[in-house]
Short mmCIF file of C-alpha atoms in Angstrom, two decimals:
data_model
loop_
_atom_site.label_atom_id
_atom_site.label_comp_id
_atom_site.label_asym_id
_atom_site.label_seq_id
_atom_site.Cartn_x
_atom_site.Cartn_y
_atom_site.Cartn_z
CA MET A 681 -8.03 24.19 -11.13
CA ASP A 682 -9.62 24.53 -7.72
CA ILE A 683 -8.36 22.17 -5.08
CA PRO A 684 -10.91 20.47 -2.77
CA GLY A 685 -10.96 22.06 0.64
CA ALA A 686 -9.72 25.48 -0.55
CA ALA A 687 -11.50 28.41 1.01
CA ALA A 688 -14.00 30.02 -1.33
CA PRO A 689 -17.26 31.96 -1.24
CA GLY A 690 -20.04 29.64 -0.20
CA ALA A 691 -17.52 27.15 1.19
CA SER A 692 -19.89 26.02 3.94
CA ALA A 693 -22.56 25.14 1.36
CA VAL A 694 -19.99 23.34 -0.78
CA GLY A 695 -18.71 21.50 2.29
CA TYR A 696 -22.22 20.39 3.14
CA SER A 697 -22.77 19.21 -0.44
CA VAL A 698 -19.54 17.21 -0.41
CA GLU A 699 -20.37 15.68 2.94
CA ALA A 700 -23.90 14.82 1.80
CA LYS A 701 -22.62 13.15 -1.38
CA ARG A 702 -19.98 11.20 0.51
CA ARG A 703 -22.49 10.02 3.08
CA GLU A 704 -24.96 8.91 0.41
CA LEU A 705 -22.29 6.91 -1.38
CA ALA A 706 -20.84 5.55 1.85
CA GLN A 707 -24.23 4.23 2.90
CA LEU A 708 -24.45 2.24 -0.32
CA ALA A 709 -20.90 0.90 -0.12
CA SER A 710 -21.01 0.19 3.62
CA PHE A 711 -24.23 -1.80 3.20
CA PHE A 712 -22.51 -3.89 0.51
CA LEU A 713 -19.42 -4.49 2.65
CA LYS A 714 -21.57 -5.57 5.60
CA GLN A 715 -23.22 -8.24 3.47
CA HIS A 716 -19.92 -9.99 2.72
CA SER A 717 -17.31 -11.60 4.94
CA ALA A 718 -13.57 -11.80 4.49
CA TYR A 719 -14.12 -15.48 3.74
CA ASP A 720 -15.85 -14.46 0.50
CA MET A 721 -12.54 -12.99 -0.65
CA ILE A 722 -10.51 -16.19 -0.30
CA PRO A 723 -9.77 -17.70 -3.75
CA VAL A 724 -10.43 -21.36 -4.45
CA SER A 725 -6.76 -21.84 -5.31
CA PHE A 726 -3.91 -19.57 -4.26
CA ARG A 727 -0.35 -19.47 -2.95
CA LEU A 728 0.33 -18.20 0.56
CA ILE A 729 3.89 -17.54 1.76
CA VAL A 730 4.30 -17.63 5.55
CA LEU A 731 7.61 -16.80 7.26
CA ASP A 732 8.69 -18.60 10.43
CA THR A 733 9.96 -16.19 13.10
CA LYS A 734 13.11 -18.30 13.47
CA LEU A 735 14.07 -17.27 9.94
CA LEU A 736 16.89 -14.76 9.61
CA VAL A 737 15.84 -11.28 8.49
CA THR A 738 18.08 -11.49 5.40
CA LYS A 739 16.48 -14.79 4.36
CA ALA A 740 12.98 -13.43 4.97
CA LEU A 741 13.59 -10.29 2.91
CA SER A 742 15.12 -12.46 0.19
CA THR A 743 11.88 -14.46 0.12
CA LEU A 744 9.89 -11.27 -0.51
CA VAL A 745 12.28 -10.28 -3.29
CA GLN A 746 12.41 -13.67 -5.00
CA ASN A 747 8.63 -13.98 -5.04
CA GLY A 748 7.98 -10.36 -6.00
CA ILE A 749 5.55 -9.79 -3.13
CA GLU A 750 5.18 -6.71 -0.94
CA SER A 751 4.22 -8.42 2.33
CA ALA A 752 4.08 -11.82 4.01
CA PRO A 753 2.68 -12.99 7.38
CA MET A 754 5.02 -14.26 10.08
CA TYR A 755 4.29 -17.27 12.32
CA ASP A 756 5.76 -18.20 15.69
CA SER A 757 5.98 -21.99 15.50
CA LEU A 758 6.93 -22.33 19.18
CA GLU A 759 3.91 -20.39 20.44
CA SER A 760 1.74 -21.52 17.50
CA CYS A 761 0.56 -17.99 16.84
CA TYR A 762 0.49 -15.27 14.22
CA ALA A 763 3.39 -12.84 14.74
CA GLY A 764 2.72 -9.97 12.32
CA MET A 765 3.57 -8.99 8.74
CA LEU A 766 6.89 -8.32 7.04
CA THR A 767 6.49 -5.61 4.36
CA THR A 768 8.44 -3.68 1.75
CA THR A 769 8.00 -0.61 3.96
CA ASP A 770 10.12 -2.42 6.55
CA LEU A 771 12.73 -3.05 3.85
CA VAL A 772 12.75 0.66 2.92
CA ASN A 773 13.26 1.63 6.57
CA LEU A 774 16.06 -0.92 6.93
CA ILE A 775 17.83 0.47 3.87
CA GLN A 776 17.57 4.04 5.10
CA TYR A 777 18.84 3.16 8.58
CA TYR A 778 21.79 1.06 7.48
CA TYR A 779 22.74 3.24 4.52
CA SER A 780 22.98 6.24 6.84
CA ASN A 781 24.94 4.48 9.58
CA PHE A 782 26.84 1.50 8.16
CA SER A 783 28.39 0.09 5.01
CA TYR A 784 26.48 -2.42 2.88
CA ASN A 785 28.65 -5.32 4.08
CA GLU A 786 28.17 -4.31 7.72
CA ALA A 787 24.40 -4.18 7.17
CA ILE A 788 24.30 -7.65 5.62
CA GLU A 789 26.46 -9.05 8.43
CA ASP A 790 24.27 -7.44 11.10
CA LEU A 791 20.95 -8.52 9.57
CA GLY A 792 22.37 -11.98 8.93
CA GLN A 793 22.40 -12.52 12.70
CA VAL A 794 18.88 -11.22 13.48
CA GLN A 795 15.88 -13.53 13.46
CA LEU A 796 12.38 -12.31 12.67
CA GLU A 797 11.34 -12.89 16.28
CA ASN A 798 13.70 -10.07 17.26
CA TYR A 799 12.63 -7.89 14.37
CA LYS A 800 10.31 -5.77 16.51
CA GLU A 801 13.27 -4.46 18.52
CA LEU A 802 15.04 -3.62 15.25
CA LEU A 803 12.02 -1.70 13.96
CA LEU A 804 12.00 0.50 17.06
CA ARG A 805 15.08 2.22 15.62
CA PHE A 806 12.90 3.53 12.79
CA LYS A 807 10.81 6.31 14.30
CA SER A 808 9.24 3.83 16.75
CA ARG A 809 7.61 1.91 13.90
CA GLN A 810 5.86 -1.19 15.23
CA THR A 811 5.50 -4.60 13.62
CA ASN A 812 2.23 -4.88 11.70
CA THR A 813 0.31 -7.38 13.83
CA LEU A 814 -3.05 -6.41 12.35
CA CYS A 815 -5.31 -9.37 11.62
CA ALA A 816 -8.95 -10.36 11.21
CA ASN A 817 -11.05 -13.49 11.39
CA PRO A 818 -12.23 -14.88 8.05
CA LEU A 819 -15.83 -14.52 9.25
CA ASP A 820 -15.47 -10.80 9.97
CA THR A 821 -17.41 -8.63 7.54
CA LEU A 822 -15.52 -6.67 4.88
CA TYR A 823 -16.88 -3.57 6.58
CA GLU A 824 -15.14 -4.53 9.86
CA VAL A 825 -11.93 -5.41 8.02
CA SER A 826 -12.00 -2.12 6.09
CA ARG A 827 -12.41 -0.03 9.23
CA ARG A 828 -9.56 -1.93 10.87
CA LEU A 829 -7.26 -1.25 7.93
CA LEU A 830 -8.19 2.44 7.73
CA ALA A 831 -7.39 2.88 11.43
CA THR A 832 -3.74 2.15 10.56
CA ASP A 833 -1.32 3.04 7.76
CA TYR A 834 -1.18 -0.56 6.54
CA SER A 835 -2.55 -1.69 3.20
CA ALA A 836 -3.06 -5.36 4.09
CA LEU A 837 -3.73 -7.66 7.02
CA ALA A 838 -3.66 -11.38 7.71
CA LEU A 839 -6.79 -13.49 8.02
CA VAL A 840 -6.22 -15.68 11.06
CA ASP A 841 -8.48 -18.49 12.28
CA GLU A 842 -8.15 -20.88 15.22
CA ASP A 843 -7.57 -24.61 15.09
CA THR A 844 -10.45 -25.94 17.19
CA ASP A 845 -8.46 -29.00 18.25
CA THR A 846 -5.23 -27.31 19.37
CA GLY A 847 -6.22 -23.67 19.86
CA SER A 848 -3.33 -22.67 17.59
CA ASP A 849 -3.55 -19.79 15.13
CA VAL A 850 -4.02 -20.74 11.50
CA ILE A 851 -3.04 -18.13 8.90
CA VAL A 852 -5.64 -18.50 6.18
CA SER A 853 -4.84 -15.71 3.73
CA VAL A 854 -3.79 -12.07 3.33
CA LEU A 855 -6.41 -9.44 2.50
CA SER A 856 -5.47 -6.07 1.02
CA ILE A 857 -7.30 -2.82 0.37
CA TYR A 858 -6.76 -3.43 -3.35
CA ARG A 859 -8.62 -6.75 -3.20
CA ILE A 860 -11.51 -5.22 -1.25
CA LEU A 861 -11.92 -2.38 -3.78
CA ASN A 862 -11.62 -4.80 -6.70
CA PHE A 863 -14.28 -7.07 -5.18
CA MET A 864 -16.58 -4.10 -4.69
CA ALA A 865 -16.04 -2.70 -8.20
CA VAL A 866 -16.93 -6.05 -9.76
CA ASN A 867 -19.80 -7.15 -7.52
CA ILE A 868 -21.69 -4.10 -6.30
CA GLU A 869 -24.94 -4.03 -8.29
CA ASP A 870 -25.94 -0.38 -7.98
CA LYS A 871 -23.15 1.43 -9.80
CA LYS A 872 -25.17 4.58 -10.47
CA GLU A 873 -23.77 6.45 -7.47
CA LEU A 874 -20.22 5.48 -8.45
CA LYS A 875 -20.73 6.90 -11.94
CA GLU A 876 -22.34 10.17 -10.82
CA HIS A 877 -19.69 11.52 -8.44
CA SER A 878 -16.17 12.71 -9.25
CA LEU A 879 -13.06 12.80 -7.09
CA TYR A 880 -13.66 16.53 -6.70
CA ASP A 881 -17.28 15.98 -5.64
CA LEU A 882 -16.18 13.53 -2.96
CA ASP A 883 -12.96 15.29 -1.94
CA ILE A 884 -10.91 12.12 -2.47
CA GLY A 885 -7.11 12.32 -2.48
CA THR A 886 -4.19 14.28 -1.04
CA TYR A 887 -3.48 17.66 -2.62
CA GLY A 888 -0.83 20.37 -2.35
CA ASP A 889 2.84 20.25 -1.27
CA LEU A 890 3.55 17.01 -3.14
CA ILE A 891 6.97 15.43 -2.72
CA THR A 892 8.42 15.05 -6.23
CA ALA A 893 11.78 14.33 -7.90
CA THR A 894 13.48 14.41 -11.29
CA MET A 895 15.18 11.65 -13.25
CA ASP A 896 18.66 12.61 -12.02
CA VAL A 897 17.84 12.28 -8.32
CA SER A 898 19.50 9.26 -6.68
CA VAL A 899 17.51 6.26 -5.47
CA ILE A 900 18.78 6.67 -1.89
CA ASP A 901 17.51 10.26 -1.84
CA ILE A 902 14.07 9.06 -2.85
CA ILE A 903 14.19 6.37 -0.16
CA ARG A 904 14.90 9.16 2.33
CA MET A 905 11.81 10.96 1.00
CA PHE A 906 9.77 7.80 1.66
CA VAL A 907 10.97 7.53 5.24
CA ASP A 908 10.98 11.23 6.18
CA ASN A 909 7.51 11.90 4.77
CA ASN A 910 5.85 8.53 5.47
CA ILE A 911 4.94 8.08 1.79
CA SER A 912 5.27 5.15 -0.60
CA VAL A 913 5.46 6.86 -4.00
CA VAL A 914 7.23 9.89 -5.50
CA PRO A 915 6.17 11.34 -8.88
CA ILE A 916 9.11 11.85 -11.28
CA LEU A 917 8.88 15.10 -13.29
CA ASP A 918 10.67 16.68 -16.23
CA GLU A 919 12.16 20.20 -16.22
CA ASN A 920 8.69 21.66 -16.92
CA GLY A 921 7.05 19.89 -14.00
CA VAL A 922 5.25 17.36 -16.21
CA VAL A 923 4.79 13.83 -14.84
CA LEU A 924 7.10 11.35 -16.57
CA ASN A 925 6.98 8.43 -14.17
CA VAL A 926 6.72 7.46 -10.51
CA PHE A 927 9.11 5.65 -8.17
CA ALA A 928 7.39 3.46 -5.58
CA GLU A 929 8.38 1.20 -2.70
CA SER A 930 7.72 -1.78 -4.96
CA ASP A 931 10.63 -0.63 -7.15
CA ILE A 932 12.96 -1.41 -4.23
CA ILE A 933 12.05 -5.07 -4.68
CA LEU A 934 13.26 -4.88 -8.29
CA LEU A 935 16.55 -3.32 -7.18
CA ALA A 936 17.02 -6.03 -4.58
CA ARG A 937 16.28 -8.73 -7.14
CA GLU A 938 19.00 -7.29 -9.38
CA GLY A 939 21.46 -7.21 -6.47
CA LEU A 940 21.75 -3.43 -6.53
CA LEU A 941 21.07 -2.56 -2.88
CA ASP A 942 24.73 -1.61 -2.56
CA GLU A 943 24.46 0.83 -5.49
CA LEU A 944 21.66 3.13 -4.39
CA ASN A 945 23.46 6.26 -5.54
CA ILE A 946 22.42 5.49 -9.12
CA PRO A 947 19.93 7.97 -10.64
CA VAL A 948 16.29 6.97 -10.53
CA SER A 949 16.27 6.84 -14.36
CA GLU A 950 18.54 3.76 -14.23
CA ALA A 951 16.39 2.11 -11.57
CA LEU A 952 13.20 2.63 -13.58
CA ALA A 953 14.84 0.96 -16.58
CA LEU A 954 14.93 -2.31 -14.61
CA ARG A 955 11.14 -2.67 -14.64
CA PRO A 956 9.81 -5.69 -16.57
CA ASP A 957 7.92 -5.26 -19.83
CA ASP A 958 4.61 -6.12 -18.15
CA TYR A 959 4.98 -3.40 -15.50
CA PRO A 960 1.55 -1.69 -15.17
CA GLY A 961 3.09 1.73 -15.77
CA VAL A 962 2.08 5.16 -14.52
CA HIS A 963 -1.62 5.85 -14.32
CA SER A 964 -3.04 9.28 -13.79
CA CYS A 965 -6.47 10.79 -13.48
CA SER A 966 -8.10 14.20 -13.15
CA GLN A 967 -10.26 15.52 -10.35
CA THR A 968 -13.25 15.37 -12.68
CA ASP A 969 -12.92 11.59 -13.19
CA THR A 970 -15.75 9.63 -11.61
CA LEU A 971 -15.19 7.21 -8.77
CA TYR A 972 -16.40 4.45 -11.08
CA SER A 973 -13.68 5.19 -13.65
CA VAL A 974 -11.03 5.31 -10.91
CA LEU A 975 -12.16 1.93 -9.51
CA ASP A 976 -12.16 0.50 -13.04
CA THR A 977 -8.59 1.70 -13.61
CA ILE A 978 -7.49 0.20 -10.29
CA ARG A 979 -9.15 -3.11 -11.17
CA ARG A 980 -7.68 -3.33 -14.70
CA THR A 981 -4.14 -2.18 -13.94
CA GLN A 982 -3.62 -3.36 -10.33
CA VAL A 983 -1.98 -0.01 -9.50
CA GLN A 984 -1.74 1.01 -5.85
CA ARG A 985 -2.33 4.72 -6.42
CA LEU A 986 -3.14 7.27 -9.14
CA ILE A 987 -1.38 10.57 -9.77
CA VAL A 988 -3.92 13.39 -10.11
CA VAL A 989 -2.84 15.78 -12.88
CA ASP A 990 -4.12 19.05 -14.33
CA ASP A 991 -4.69 19.80 -18.02
CA ASP A 992 -0.93 20.28 -18.53
CA ILE A 993 -0.09 16.86 -17.01
CA ARG A 994 1.39 18.51 -13.93
CA PRO A 995 0.73 16.73 -10.63
CA VAL A 996 -1.76 18.29 -8.24
CA GLY A 997 -2.40 15.33 -5.97
CA VAL A 998 -2.25 11.61 -5.29
CA VAL A 999 -5.15 9.20 -4.81
CA ALA A 1000 -4.16 6.18 -2.76
CA LEU A 1001 -6.31 3.08 -2.41
CA SER A 1002 -6.90 3.97 1.22
CA ASP A 1003 -8.31 7.37 0.14
CA VAL A 1004 -10.87 5.62 -2.05
CA LEU A 1005 -11.85 3.09 0.60
CA ARG A 1006 -12.14 5.81 3.24
CA ALA A 1007 -14.66 7.65 1.07
CA LEU A 1008 -16.77 4.48 0.91
CA ILE A 1009 -16.95 3.81 4.63
CA LEU A 1010 -19.36 5.41 7.09
#
């Protein structure tokens, strides 16, 4: 199977065709996103977990684990302002750092003395990673919010308004790339363009040199893959290179919930067995699948990425939600 971007006769013509198709589709999607504000995405009823920066890091991470969420906004009650997001990616980096340098008990003791307000200094130990302080106003258009998200490696941001009486920040909600794509898939009226173009046509996804593992690889080794390669998912293959499963950052939450963060040398097969019965599972696609079908799969399954496979179910690429959104933005 040809991989998008590979050199071939007539590549310049193909490149022009791809660019023309992407621009045509992006004009349609961008127009839609400009007609709607982030406020349109706020549900009538929902639960929002906000972490005070005086909270200890261990307590904050425990809140993520207990509620099964991948991120939560932080709030500085003394300054009355939004202070960034705590995410599972931060948890992965913490695990890698402490597992490499300290014992589990030493890590818990150390983190048990650090408050979220000092978390930024802690994150600087991890390849200069900064706290996610990305935010938007609820009245910003979805187009503006999308461009802001795509300018970073974050998948969500906080919607922050201002209290007109006190001037204090008010955290209204959290908006993710998944929710934007889901909103678009359901509400965009002209779906013809989405149904006509495939992933290959639009050059959507990351291909070649995929980081993979097998069922006998340890969880801590996969966590190292996450950190060293700045990725959030690793396809799990059998001895013939066929996709069996995936291990994602969200699986770390399950391990933490089971109290297994001190047993990360277990094989990934044992970790995957901890998933609940309603886990959405592994979802794959081919490069010939249309963008419409990909968006429909994302909407129905709530997956964060799709593994692109060939006819033999061997992985050739990964399509992340950010890849899809990027193709829809001018």
